[in-house]
Amino acid sequence: MELVPVADWWRDAVFYQVYVRSYADANGDGVGDLDGIRGRLDHLVALGVDALWLTPFFTSPMVDHGYDVADPRDVDPIFGDLAAFDRLLAAAHDVGIKVTIDVVPNHTSSQHPWFVEALASPPGSAARARYHFVDGHGPDGSEPPNNWPSIFGGPAWTRVPDGQWYLHLFAPEQPDLNWDNPEVAEDLARTLRFWLDRGVDGFRVDVAHGLAKPAGLPDMHTEGVHLLRSEDDDPRFDNDGVHDVHRLIRSVLDEYPDRMAVGEVWVRDNERLRLYVRPDELHFAFNFRLTEARWRADELTEAIEQSLETVRGTGTPTCWVWSNHDVKRHVSRFGDGLVGQRRARAAALLQLALPGIAFVYNGDELGLPSVEPPDEALTDPTWERSGHVERGRDNCRIPLPWSAGEPPYGFSPPEVDTWLPMPAGWSPLAADVQRLDASSMLSLYRAALELRGKHPGLSGDLTWLDAPAGCLAFRRDGGLTCVVNVTNKPVPLPPGEVVLSSVPVTGDLPGDATAWLT
Ligand code: ISL
């Protein structure tokens, strides 16, 4: 057979985000791991995804569950070792699934050797210059250098015994790197090559809009600033220097064929967001508008139009995401219970009919809701940092239920406490239950991904069609029409044959439902 090179495999790929702690636990310690993912690759093959995004599995004290990296070129023992990673990569490639991994260039762990050295070194030293060590304000320097809050709560500055302060946009255990220091760039390039040489297919760049800091570290207005999010006028993020970092990342990736980088860019302005996907920067950027839209036709339409507008003329596809490990799951955002499930089914068919890239967060395919653990079980640093005001993101990180029964539903051995408690009542959501049920969320995802992979109707651009009030309708150039009824009343469908629908359709399209027609 002649091998035809496939251009830009990621352009219409379906990525599956594996939150490594929560996907599958092979060694039975209550925490997911790399061998666990390998052991459950069959689920991903059956689902039909093209690529994985693995959240950080690097050496880490786990203050922010791995987003505090002490060694970016090794595997934390809780997740396995480099050999386990290589085994997973090989196994995924064997079944035709690409593997992309997180890279965390905004900060390190406070236990990274660089930061340990910085603490042991005097103010003004080369070791301190890899981070943002600054003298404080006030006669004795006892006030922080500026008024920035940390994203997780509390100030973004911590004072060290000799009187200097260091910057951490996240937890104090996550000191921000100084991207004006060439050593920082060299080390990132080394990390990228380390994993590229092992064979990874690409990277998800954490806090891709952070990295560069504004000259003089000016104060910000703090009124109306929320934990765990930022607005476009926030000086902590989206500074122009960030683009140098993305050009560096791209230049390294360009040394290797067929690799890509996607940035976690929380920037809402289209013009500003578009800058991240210039030809010598990120291959594509997350667009988070769907995570912020409510289940209303006007908000969904606006989110889609703006997402398409962001990339118009750039040659870059847009990228659709309902949920990830940082936001409340969309089943819950859309109302929980049967209503949330029903809307999430409609949402899945909407997402998978849109042109571009789709990210499925582990558990989306099972229709998992967000579940708040009890206070004493919370682990997100935000809970402590906010003085128990903001519960944080544990609710969307509960381990996956694999088999029917009681917690931990086959995630870990029965007697083991999972790292976050799994709720009662998840038996119907378990993967082995849904696998056998043609009407399950899992079966819907499988059917949609199968069609997406082979149906010519799902190619080309999108054209909006007239739709009844409260509905969305569009046609792909390839000929498939997608109609989403965001109301709770049936609406007539346009002529055509229904090839897939989120609920059974006989005639009209019921409320909170999506149909694909040809
Ligand atoms: O809007 C934000 C700032 O602009 C925040 O949402 C921020 O982008 C986000 O919290 C960054 O998240 C990523 O980096 C964090 C980690 O805790 C998250 O899990 C990760 O997705 C720190 O590494």
XYZ file of C-alpha atoms and ligand atoms in Angstrom, residues 17 19 53 55-56 64-69 102-107 151-152 169-171 174 204-210 226-232 234 236-238 264-268 288 292 324-327 380-382 393 397, ligand 1:
80
model
C -8.259 15.065 27.480
C -6.820 14.048 33.509
C -3.902 15.243 25.713
C -2.323 16.508 31.826
C 1.033 16.831 33.659
C -1.570 21.817 42.094
C -1.817 18.149 41.065
C 1.177 18.240 38.770
C 0.919 21.795 37.442
C 3.748 22.465 39.895
C 6.603 20.758 38.064
C 1.088 19.308 28.771
C 4.007 21.661 29.079
C 4.044 24.216 31.918
C 6.283 27.161 30.994
C 4.780 29.872 33.211
C 6.113 28.546 36.495
C -5.468 33.306 40.656
C -6.029 30.852 43.525
C 0.346 34.004 39.800
C -0.861 30.672 41.184
C 0.137 29.000 44.480
C 4.428 27.703 41.818
C -0.779 21.706 25.192
C 0.876 24.856 26.488
C -0.319 25.713 29.992
C -1.198 29.356 30.701
C -0.030 30.285 27.216
C -1.266 33.836 27.786
C 0.762 34.186 31.012
C -12.604 36.785 40.417
C -10.561 33.838 41.557
C -9.687 31.286 38.856
C -10.301 33.694 36.000
C -9.012 36.875 34.411
C -10.409 39.533 32.107
C -8.668 40.940 29.061
C -5.630 42.178 33.460
C -0.950 39.701 34.733
C -1.816 38.131 31.360
C -1.572 38.581 27.599
C -4.408 27.504 26.777
C -5.192 31.114 25.941
C -7.856 32.735 28.101
C -8.185 35.865 25.961
C -11.643 36.953 24.879
C -13.226 28.734 25.602
C -18.907 30.262 29.185
C -12.041 20.545 31.047
C -10.372 20.034 34.417
C -10.733 23.707 35.362
C -14.461 24.321 34.811
C -7.684 22.166 45.107
C -5.265 24.786 46.532
C -7.948 27.398 45.822
C -12.101 22.576 40.787
C -11.981 15.920 38.555
O -8.330 32.800 33.384
C -7.343 32.476 33.936
C -6.201 33.366 33.903
O -6.269 34.130 32.735
C -7.230 31.182 34.625
O -8.341 30.413 34.279
C -5.966 30.430 34.224
O -5.715 30.541 32.872
C -6.063 29.017 34.511
O -6.301 28.850 35.876
C -4.774 28.339 34.135
O -4.978 26.979 34.250
C -3.890 26.137 34.022
O -2.789 26.463 34.829
C -2.979 26.351 36.234
C -3.567 24.997 36.613
O -3.976 25.032 37.953
C -4.761 24.640 35.740
O -5.241 23.366 36.061
C -4.289 24.715 34.321
O -5.264 24.320 33.392
C -1.633 26.544 36.860
O -0.681 25.759 36.220
